[in-house]
mmCIF file with all atom_site columns, C-alpha atoms in Angstrom:
data_model
loop_
_atom_site.group_PDB
_atom_site.id
_atom_site.type_symbol
_atom_site.label_atom_id
_atom_site.label_alt_id
_atom_site.label_comp_id
_atom_site.label_asym_id
_atom_site.label_entity_id
_atom_site.label_seq_id
_atom_site.pdbx_PDB_ins_code
_atom_site.Cartn_x
_atom_site.Cartn_y
_atom_site.Cartn_z
_atom_site.occupancy
_atom_site.B_iso_or_equiv
_atom_site.pdbx_formal_charge
_atom_site.auth_seq_id
_atom_site.auth_comp_id
_atom_site.auth_asym_id
_atom_site.auth_atom_id
_atom_site.pdbx_PDB_model_num
ATOM 1   C CA . MET A 1 1   ? 17.772  94.948  98.943  1.00 62.00 ? 1   MET A CA 1
ATOM 2   C CA . GLU A 1 2   ? 18.110  95.524  95.195  1.00 71.00 ? 2   GLU A CA 1
ATOM 3   C CA . LYS A 1 3   ? 18.297  99.300  95.754  1.00 67.00 ? 3   LYS A CA 1
ATOM 4   C CA . LEU A 1 4   ? 21.064  98.802  98.370  1.00 56.00 ? 4   LEU A CA 1
ATOM 5   C CA . LYS A 1 5   ? 23.097  96.742  95.828  1.00 61.00 ? 5   LYS A CA 1
ATOM 6   C CA . LYS A 1 6   ? 22.808  99.518  93.237  1.00 58.00 ? 6   LYS A CA 1
ATOM 7   C CA . ILE A 1 7   ? 23.934  102.156 95.718  1.00 59.00 ? 7   ILE A CA 1
ATOM 8   C CA . PHE A 1 8   ? 26.878  99.952  96.828  1.00 49.00 ? 8   PHE A CA 1
ATOM 9   C CA . VAL A 1 9   ? 27.921  99.263  93.222  1.00 49.00 ? 9   VAL A CA 1
ATOM 10  C CA . SER A 1 10  ? 27.637  102.986 92.338  1.00 57.00 ? 10  SER A CA 1
ATOM 11  C CA . ILE A 1 11  ? 29.799  104.002 95.321  1.00 63.00 ? 11  ILE A CA 1
ATOM 12  C CA . LEU A 1 12  ? 32.346  101.281 94.537  1.00 50.00 ? 12  LEU A CA 1
ATOM 13  C CA . ALA A 1 13  ? 32.527  102.404 90.901  1.00 53.00 ? 13  ALA A CA 1
ATOM 14  C CA . ALA A 1 14  ? 32.960  106.049 91.940  1.00 56.00 ? 14  ALA A CA 1
ATOM 15  C CA . VAL A 1 15  ? 35.801  105.154 94.355  1.00 55.00 ? 15  VAL A CA 1
ATOM 16  C CA . LEU A 1 16  ? 37.556  103.044 91.695  1.00 53.00 ? 16  LEU A CA 1
ATOM 17  C CA . CYS A 1 17  ? 37.311  105.903 89.178  1.00 49.00 ? 17  CYS A CA 1
ATOM 18  C CA . VAL A 1 18  ? 38.760  108.360 91.687  1.00 50.00 ? 18  VAL A CA 1
ATOM 19  C CA . LEU A 1 19  ? 41.617  106.008 92.496  1.00 47.00 ? 19  LEU A CA 1
ATOM 20  C CA . ALA A 1 20  ? 42.323  105.369 88.833  1.00 50.00 ? 20  ALA A CA 1
ATOM 21  C CA . PHE A 1 21  ? 42.479  109.074 88.001  1.00 52.00 ? 21  PHE A CA 1
ATOM 22  C CA . ALA A 1 22  ? 44.593  109.810 91.065  1.00 49.00 ? 22  ALA A CA 1
ATOM 23  C CA . GLY A 1 23  ? 47.008  107.062 90.059  1.00 48.00 ? 23  GLY A CA 1
ATOM 24  C CA . CYS A 1 24  ? 47.307  108.372 86.540  1.00 47.00 ? 24  CYS A CA 1
ATOM 25  C CA . PHE A 1 25  ? 47.996  111.934 87.615  1.00 48.00 ? 25  PHE A CA 1
ATOM 26  C CA . GLY A 1 26  ? 50.428  110.907 90.387  1.00 46.00 ? 26  GLY A CA 1
ATOM 27  C CA . GLN A 1 27  ? 52.614  108.880 88.095  1.00 47.00 ? 27  GLN A CA 1
ATOM 28  C CA . SER A 1 28  ? 53.548  111.547 85.603  1.00 47.00 ? 28  SER A CA 1
ATOM 29  C CA . LYS A 1 29  ? 56.849  110.940 83.845  1.00 69.00 ? 29  LYS A CA 1
ATOM 30  C CA . LYS A 1 30  ? 59.592  113.499 84.505  1.00 79.00 ? 30  LYS A CA 1
ATOM 31  C CA . GLU A 1 31  ? 60.911  115.487 81.528  1.00 89.00 ? 31  GLU A CA 1
ATOM 32  C CA . PRO A 1 32  ? 64.385  114.022 80.738  1.00 89.00 ? 32  PRO A CA 1
ATOM 33  C CA . LEU A 1 33  ? 67.351  116.189 81.638  1.00 94.00 ? 33  LEU A CA 1
ATOM 34  C CA . ASP A 1 34  ? 69.148  117.785 78.716  1.00 96.00 ? 34  ASP A CA 1
ATOM 35  C CA . VAL A 1 35  ? 72.498  116.496 79.818  1.00 97.00 ? 35  VAL A CA 1
ATOM 36  C CA . LYS A 1 36  ? 75.598  117.845 78.040  1.00 97.00 ? 36  LYS A CA 1
ATOM 37  C CA . LYS A 1 37  ? 78.360  116.447 80.225  1.00 97.00 ? 37  LYS A CA 1
ATOM 38  C CA . VAL A 1 38  ? 78.758  114.189 83.269  1.00 98.00 ? 38  VAL A CA 1
ATOM 39  C CA . THR A 1 39  ? 81.934  114.059 85.317  1.00 97.00 ? 39  THR A CA 1
ATOM 40  C CA . TYR A 1 40  ? 82.211  111.167 87.776  1.00 97.00 ? 40  TYR A CA 1
ATOM 41  C CA . LEU A 1 41  ? 85.035  111.119 90.374  1.00 95.00 ? 41  LEU A CA 1
ATOM 42  C CA . ILE A 1 42  ? 85.983  108.266 92.658  1.00 93.00 ? 42  ILE A CA 1
ATOM 43  C CA . TYR A 1 43  ? 88.578  108.773 95.366  1.00 88.00 ? 43  TYR A CA 1
ATOM 44  C CA . CYS A 1 44  ? 89.579  105.186 96.035  1.00 82.00 ? 44  CYS A CA 1
ATOM 45  C CA . GLY A 1 45  ? 90.121  105.276 99.729  1.00 71.00 ? 45  GLY A CA 1
ATOM 46  C CA . ASP A 1 46  ? 93.505  104.205 101.086 1.00 66.00 ? 46  ASP A CA 1
ATOM 47  C CA . ILE A 1 47  ? 95.213  103.546 97.757  1.00 67.00 ? 47  ILE A CA 1
ATOM 48  C CA . GLN A 1 48  ? 95.719  107.214 96.862  1.00 78.00 ? 48  GLN A CA 1
ATOM 49  C CA . GLU A 1 49  ? 94.148  106.843 93.461  1.00 87.00 ? 49  GLU A CA 1
ATOM 50  C CA . VAL A 1 50  ? 91.470  108.873 91.735  1.00 91.00 ? 50  VAL A CA 1
ATOM 51  C CA . GLU A 1 51  ? 89.338  107.571 88.898  1.00 94.00 ? 51  GLU A CA 1
ATOM 52  C CA . MET A 1 52  ? 87.667  110.261 86.783  1.00 95.00 ? 52  MET A CA 1
ATOM 53  C CA . TYR A 1 53  ? 85.248  109.759 83.925  1.00 97.00 ? 53  TYR A CA 1
ATOM 54  C CA . VAL A 1 54  ? 84.213  112.586 81.693  1.00 97.00 ? 54  VAL A CA 1
ATOM 55  C CA . ILE A 1 55  ? 81.236  111.653 79.546  1.00 98.00 ? 55  ILE A CA 1
ATOM 56  C CA . THR A 1 56  ? 79.905  114.028 76.940  1.00 98.00 ? 56  THR A CA 1
ATOM 57  C CA . ASP A 1 57  ? 76.689  114.077 74.892  1.00 97.00 ? 57  ASP A CA 1
ATOM 58  C CA . ASP A 1 58  ? 78.601  113.100 71.768  1.00 97.00 ? 58  ASP A CA 1
ATOM 59  C CA . LEU A 1 59  ? 79.054  109.727 73.543  1.00 97.00 ? 59  LEU A CA 1
ATOM 60  C CA . LYS A 1 60  ? 82.776  110.219 74.237  1.00 98.00 ? 60  LYS A CA 1
ATOM 61  C CA . VAL A 1 61  ? 84.153  108.845 77.475  1.00 98.00 ? 61  VAL A CA 1
ATOM 62  C CA . THR A 1 62  ? 87.520  110.025 78.784  1.00 97.00 ? 62  THR A CA 1
ATOM 63  C CA . HIS A 1 63  ? 88.790  107.934 81.681  1.00 97.00 ? 63  HIS A CA 1
ATOM 64  C CA . TYR A 1 64  ? 91.617  109.203 83.874  1.00 95.00 ? 64  TYR A CA 1
ATOM 65  C CA . THR A 1 65  ? 93.452  107.105 86.463  1.00 94.00 ? 65  THR A CA 1
ATOM 66  C CA . ILE A 1 66  ? 95.293  109.571 88.636  1.00 92.00 ? 66  ILE A CA 1
ATOM 67  C CA . TRP A 1 67  ? 97.897  108.890 91.300  1.00 88.00 ? 67  TRP A CA 1
ATOM 68  C CA . SER A 1 68  ? 97.834  111.754 93.736  1.00 74.00 ? 68  SER A CA 1
ATOM 69  C CA . GLU A 1 69  ? 100.976 113.633 94.580  1.00 72.00 ? 69  GLU A CA 1
ATOM 70  C CA . ASP A 1 70  ? 101.574 114.272 98.306  1.00 63.00 ? 70  ASP A CA 1
ATOM 71  C CA . GLY A 1 71  ? 100.329 117.645 99.447  1.00 61.00 ? 71  GLY A CA 1
ATOM 72  C CA . LYS A 1 72  ? 98.678  118.561 96.158  1.00 76.00 ? 72  LYS A CA 1
ATOM 73  C CA . ASP A 1 73  ? 95.003  119.294 95.827  1.00 80.00 ? 73  ASP A CA 1
ATOM 74  C CA . TYR A 1 74  ? 93.664  119.531 92.271  1.00 87.00 ? 74  TYR A CA 1
ATOM 75  C CA . ASP A 1 75  ? 90.356  120.822 91.062  1.00 90.00 ? 75  ASP A CA 1
ATOM 76  C CA . TYR A 1 76  ? 89.638  117.909 88.729  1.00 89.00 ? 76  TYR A CA 1
ATOM 77  C CA . PHE A 1 77  ? 86.260  119.381 87.723  1.00 89.00 ? 77  PHE A CA 1
ATOM 78  C CA . ALA A 1 78  ? 88.081  122.449 86.414  1.00 90.00 ? 78  ALA A CA 1
ATOM 79  C CA . GLY A 1 79  ? 90.445  120.258 84.421  1.00 88.00 ? 79  GLY A CA 1
ATOM 80  C CA . GLU A 1 80  ? 93.448  120.516 86.734  1.00 90.00 ? 80  GLU A CA 1
ATOM 81  C CA . LEU A 1 81  ? 95.648  117.429 86.567  1.00 90.00 ? 81  LEU A CA 1
ATOM 82  C CA . PRO A 1 82  ? 99.054  116.496 87.991  1.00 89.00 ? 82  PRO A CA 1
ATOM 83  C CA . SER A 1 83  ? 102.055 116.071 85.724  1.00 88.00 ? 83  SER A CA 1
ATOM 84  C CA . GLU A 1 84  ? 101.613 113.595 82.880  1.00 88.00 ? 84  GLU A CA 1
ATOM 85  C CA . ASP A 1 85  ? 103.662 110.894 84.577  1.00 89.00 ? 85  ASP A CA 1
ATOM 86  C CA . ASN A 1 86  ? 101.083 110.812 87.390  1.00 90.00 ? 86  ASN A CA 1
ATOM 87  C CA . TYR A 1 87  ? 98.024  109.804 85.397  1.00 93.00 ? 87  TYR A CA 1
ATOM 88  C CA . GLU A 1 88  ? 96.877  107.631 82.533  1.00 95.00 ? 88  GLU A CA 1
ATOM 89  C CA . VAL A 1 89  ? 94.122  108.569 80.130  1.00 96.00 ? 89  VAL A CA 1
ATOM 90  C CA . THR A 1 90  ? 92.046  106.325 77.867  1.00 97.00 ? 90  THR A CA 1
ATOM 91  C CA . GLU A 1 91  ? 89.277  107.354 75.505  1.00 97.00 ? 91  GLU A CA 1
ATOM 92  C CA . SER A 1 92  ? 86.327  105.321 74.337  1.00 97.00 ? 92  SER A CA 1
ATOM 93  C CA . GLU A 1 93  ? 82.732  105.715 73.289  1.00 96.00 ? 93  GLU A CA 1
ATOM 94  C CA . MET A 1 94  ? 79.486  104.940 75.041  1.00 96.00 ? 94  MET A CA 1
ATOM 95  C CA . THR A 1 95  ? 76.551  103.418 73.218  1.00 96.00 ? 95  THR A CA 1
ATOM 96  C CA . GLU A 1 96  ? 73.447  105.534 72.611  1.00 97.00 ? 96  GLU A CA 1
ATOM 97  C CA . GLU A 1 97  ? 71.485  103.077 74.687  1.00 97.00 ? 97  GLU A CA 1
ATOM 98  C CA . ASN A 1 98  ? 73.851  103.444 77.677  1.00 97.00 ? 98  ASN A CA 1
ATOM 99  C CA . TRP A 1 99  ? 73.754  107.272 77.362  1.00 97.00 ? 99  TRP A CA 1
ATOM 100 C CA . LYS A 1 100 ? 69.971  107.230 77.366  1.00 97.00 ? 100 LYS A CA 1
ATOM 101 C CA . SER A 1 101 ? 69.860  104.835 80.324  1.00 97.00 ? 101 SER A CA 1
ATOM 102 C CA . MET A 1 102 ? 72.250  107.072 82.278  1.00 97.00 ? 102 MET A CA 1
ATOM 103 C CA . VAL A 1 103 ? 70.231  110.218 81.531  1.00 97.00 ? 103 VAL A CA 1
ATOM 104 C CA . ASP A 1 104 ? 67.015  108.415 82.497  1.00 97.00 ? 104 ASP A CA 1
ATOM 105 C CA . GLY A 1 105 ? 68.656  107.369 85.778  1.00 97.00 ? 105 GLY A CA 1
ATOM 106 C CA . LEU A 1 106 ? 69.806  110.884 86.536  1.00 97.00 ? 106 LEU A CA 1
ATOM 107 C CA . THR A 1 107 ? 66.366  112.216 85.688  1.00 97.00 ? 107 THR A CA 1
ATOM 108 C CA . GLU A 1 108 ? 64.503  109.649 87.819  1.00 97.00 ? 108 GLU A CA 1
ATOM 109 C CA . ALA A 1 109 ? 66.869  110.357 90.776  1.00 96.00 ? 109 ALA A CA 1
ATOM 110 C CA . ASP A 1 110 ? 66.064  114.086 90.288  1.00 96.00 ? 110 ASP A CA 1
ATOM 111 C CA . PHE A 1 111 ? 69.829  114.625 90.435  1.00 95.00 ? 111 PHE A CA 1
ATOM 112 C CA . MET A 1 112 ? 69.773  118.361 90.002  1.00 96.00 ? 112 MET A CA 1
ATOM 113 C CA . THR A 1 113 ? 68.104  118.759 93.428  1.00 95.00 ? 113 THR A CA 1
ATOM 114 C CA . ILE A 1 114 ? 70.213  116.250 95.408  1.00 94.00 ? 114 ILE A CA 1
ATOM 115 C CA . LEU A 1 115 ? 72.130  117.466 98.443  1.00 87.00 ? 115 LEU A CA 1
ATOM 116 C CA . GLU A 1 116 ? 75.432  119.061 97.341  1.00 89.00 ? 116 GLU A CA 1
ATOM 117 C CA . GLU A 1 117 ? 77.720  117.624 100.054 1.00 88.00 ? 117 GLU A CA 1
ATOM 118 C CA . PHE A 1 118 ? 77.190  114.377 101.985 1.00 84.00 ? 118 PHE A CA 1
ATOM 119 C CA . THR A 1 119 ? 78.809  114.206 105.390 1.00 80.00 ? 119 THR A CA 1
ATOM 120 C CA . ASN A 1 120 ? 80.476  111.193 106.912 1.00 72.00 ? 120 ASN A CA 1
ATOM 121 C CA . ASN A 1 121 ? 77.772  108.860 108.126 1.00 69.00 ? 121 ASN A CA 1
ATOM 122 C CA . GLY A 1 122 ? 80.089  106.939 110.456 1.00 69.00 ? 122 GLY A CA 1
ATOM 123 C CA . ALA A 1 123 ? 81.442  104.656 107.732 1.00 68.00 ? 123 ALA A CA 1
ATOM 124 C CA . MET A 1 124 ? 85.095  103.754 107.850 1.00 71.00 ? 124 MET A CA 1
ATOM 125 C CA . ASP A 1 125 ? 87.377  102.790 104.944 1.00 72.00 ? 125 ASP A CA 1
ATOM 126 C CA . ALA A 1 126 ? 84.975  103.834 102.210 1.00 80.00 ? 126 ALA A CA 1
ATOM 127 C CA . SER A 1 127 ? 85.531  105.659 98.931  1.00 86.00 ? 127 SER A CA 1
ATOM 128 C CA . THR A 1 128 ? 84.526  109.235 98.162  1.00 89.00 ? 128 THR A CA 1
ATOM 129 C CA . TYR A 1 129 ? 82.319  109.897 95.189  1.00 92.00 ? 129 TYR A CA 1
ATOM 130 C CA . TYR A 1 130 ? 81.425  113.077 93.307  1.00 95.00 ? 130 TYR A CA 1
ATOM 131 C CA . ILE A 1 131 ? 79.131  113.586 90.353  1.00 97.00 ? 131 ILE A CA 1
ATOM 132 C CA . ARG A 1 132 ? 78.886  116.768 88.346  1.00 98.00 ? 132 ARG A CA 1
ATOM 133 C CA . VAL A 1 133 ? 76.121  117.073 85.756  1.00 98.00 ? 133 VAL A CA 1
ATOM 134 C CA . GLU A 1 134 ? 76.016  119.878 83.225  1.00 97.00 ? 134 GLU A CA 1
ATOM 135 C CA . THR A 1 135 ? 72.727  120.457 81.434  1.00 97.00 ? 135 THR A CA 1
ATOM 136 C CA . SER A 1 136 ? 71.368  123.117 79.150  1.00 95.00 ? 136 SER A CA 1
ATOM 137 C CA . ASP A 1 137 ? 69.715  124.637 82.258  1.00 94.00 ? 137 ASP A CA 1
ATOM 138 C CA . GLY A 1 138 ? 72.671  124.656 84.622  1.00 96.00 ? 138 GLY A CA 1
ATOM 139 C CA . VAL A 1 139 ? 75.264  122.672 86.585  1.00 97.00 ? 139 VAL A CA 1
ATOM 140 C CA . HIS A 1 140 ? 74.898  120.617 89.752  1.00 97.00 ? 140 HIS A CA 1
ATOM 141 C CA . GLN A 1 141 ? 77.543  118.778 91.753  1.00 96.00 ? 141 GLN A CA 1
ATOM 142 C CA . SER A 1 142 ? 76.988  116.341 94.574  1.00 95.00 ? 142 SER A CA 1
ATOM 143 C CA . GLY A 1 143 ? 79.018  113.860 96.559  1.00 92.00 ? 143 GLY A CA 1
ATOM 144 C CA . GLY A 1 144 ? 81.203  113.204 99.564  1.00 89.00 ? 144 GLY A CA 1
ATOM 145 C CA . TYR A 1 145 ? 82.738  110.476 101.637 1.00 84.00 ? 145 TYR A CA 1
ATOM 146 C CA . ASN A 1 146 ? 80.697  107.292 101.158 1.00 83.00 ? 146 ASN A CA 1
ATOM 147 C CA . ALA A 1 147 ? 78.035  109.343 99.320  1.00 86.00 ? 147 ALA A CA 1
ATOM 148 C CA . GLY A 1 148 ? 74.940  107.235 98.728  1.00 87.00 ? 148 GLY A CA 1
ATOM 149 C CA . GLY A 1 149 ? 76.030  104.707 101.365 1.00 84.00 ? 149 GLY A CA 1
ATOM 150 C CA . SER A 1 150 ? 73.147  105.352 103.817 1.00 85.00 ? 150 SER A CA 1
ATOM 151 C CA . GLN A 1 151 ? 69.493  104.341 103.677 1.00 87.00 ? 151 GLN A CA 1
ATOM 152 C CA . ASP A 1 152 ? 67.951  107.843 103.983 1.00 90.00 ? 152 ASP A CA 1
ATOM 153 C CA . PRO A 1 153 ? 66.013  109.041 100.924 1.00 92.00 ? 153 PRO A CA 1
ATOM 154 C CA . GLU A 1 154 ? 68.652  111.582 99.801  1.00 91.00 ? 154 GLU A CA 1
ATOM 155 C CA . SER A 1 155 ? 71.408  108.918 99.905  1.00 90.00 ? 155 SER A CA 1
ATOM 156 C CA . ARG A 1 156 ? 69.211  106.429 98.026  1.00 94.00 ? 156 ARG A CA 1
ATOM 157 C CA . ARG A 1 157 ? 68.646  109.019 95.271  1.00 95.00 ? 157 ARG A CA 1
ATOM 158 C CA . TYR A 1 158 ? 72.397  109.625 95.080  1.00 93.00 ? 158 TYR A CA 1
ATOM 159 C CA . SER A 1 159 ? 73.082  105.899 95.002  1.00 94.00 ? 159 SER A CA 1
ATOM 160 C CA . ASP A 1 160 ? 70.547  105.483 92.139  1.00 96.00 ? 160 ASP A CA 1
ATOM 161 C CA . ALA A 1 161 ? 72.250  108.234 90.142  1.00 96.00 ? 161 ALA A CA 1
ATOM 162 C CA . ARG A 1 162 ? 75.717  106.763 90.775  1.00 95.00 ? 162 ARG A CA 1
ATOM 163 C CA . GLN A 1 163 ? 74.547  103.284 89.782  1.00 95.00 ? 163 GLN A CA 1
ATOM 164 C CA . ALA A 1 164 ? 73.045  104.648 86.557  1.00 97.00 ? 164 ALA A CA 1
ATOM 165 C CA . ILE A 1 165 ? 76.443  106.111 85.656  1.00 97.00 ? 165 ILE A CA 1
ATOM 166 C CA . GLU A 1 166 ? 78.329  102.937 86.605  1.00 96.00 ? 166 GLU A CA 1
ATOM 167 C CA . ARG A 1 167 ? 75.976  100.774 84.580  1.00 96.00 ? 167 ARG A CA 1
ATOM 168 C CA . ALA A 1 168 ? 76.327  103.080 81.569  1.00 96.00 ? 168 ALA A CA 1
ATOM 169 C CA . LEU A 1 169 ? 80.146  102.837 81.931  1.00 96.00 ? 169 LEU A CA 1
ATOM 170 C CA . ASP A 1 170 ? 79.896  99.065  82.276  1.00 89.00 ? 170 ASP A CA 1
ATOM 171 C CA . ARG A 1 171 ? 82.009  99.269  85.482  1.00 81.00 ? 171 ARG A CA 1
ATOM 172 C CA . GLY A 1 172 ? 80.216  96.257  86.919  1.00 66.00 ? 172 GLY A CA 1
ATOM 173 C CA . VAL A 1 173 ? 80.226  97.558  90.488  1.00 57.00 ? 173 VAL A CA 1
ATOM 174 C CA . TYR A 1 174 ? 76.751  98.773  91.340  1.00 46.00 ? 174 TYR A CA 1
#
């Protein structure tokens, strides 16, 4: 009986060691993205308004509120804007803590591999969201109508990235 106890304890200890090592190796921390610039666009549904935030690694935040002109389609990511009487711009700064939190959120969501275009998931009367992240390694843009509004894994990752940006901006709507 004593010999059986020793064998059982040895097997149990071996299994616990294997599980401990597997847990340590499986939980490796991702290398933080070297983010240079984040552009966050919100097309606000029926009210024909676009909110755009341009956040740079020097902690500057430029916020545009844009009222769209009928029939005009601007490439906001390329810096195209309507005439000056159709938008307002405000500038502010983000805290270092908020910047780090946003970068950590983008890193954890593995943003640079998220689906580029989300298709309508059957939602009605939702906003359209786009995020463009520029890093030292490249650029990735993702979004679409109600992007992040579903429960599938890709949408959850997008939602996590979007919430990280909104928390960093102190928008209060996550």
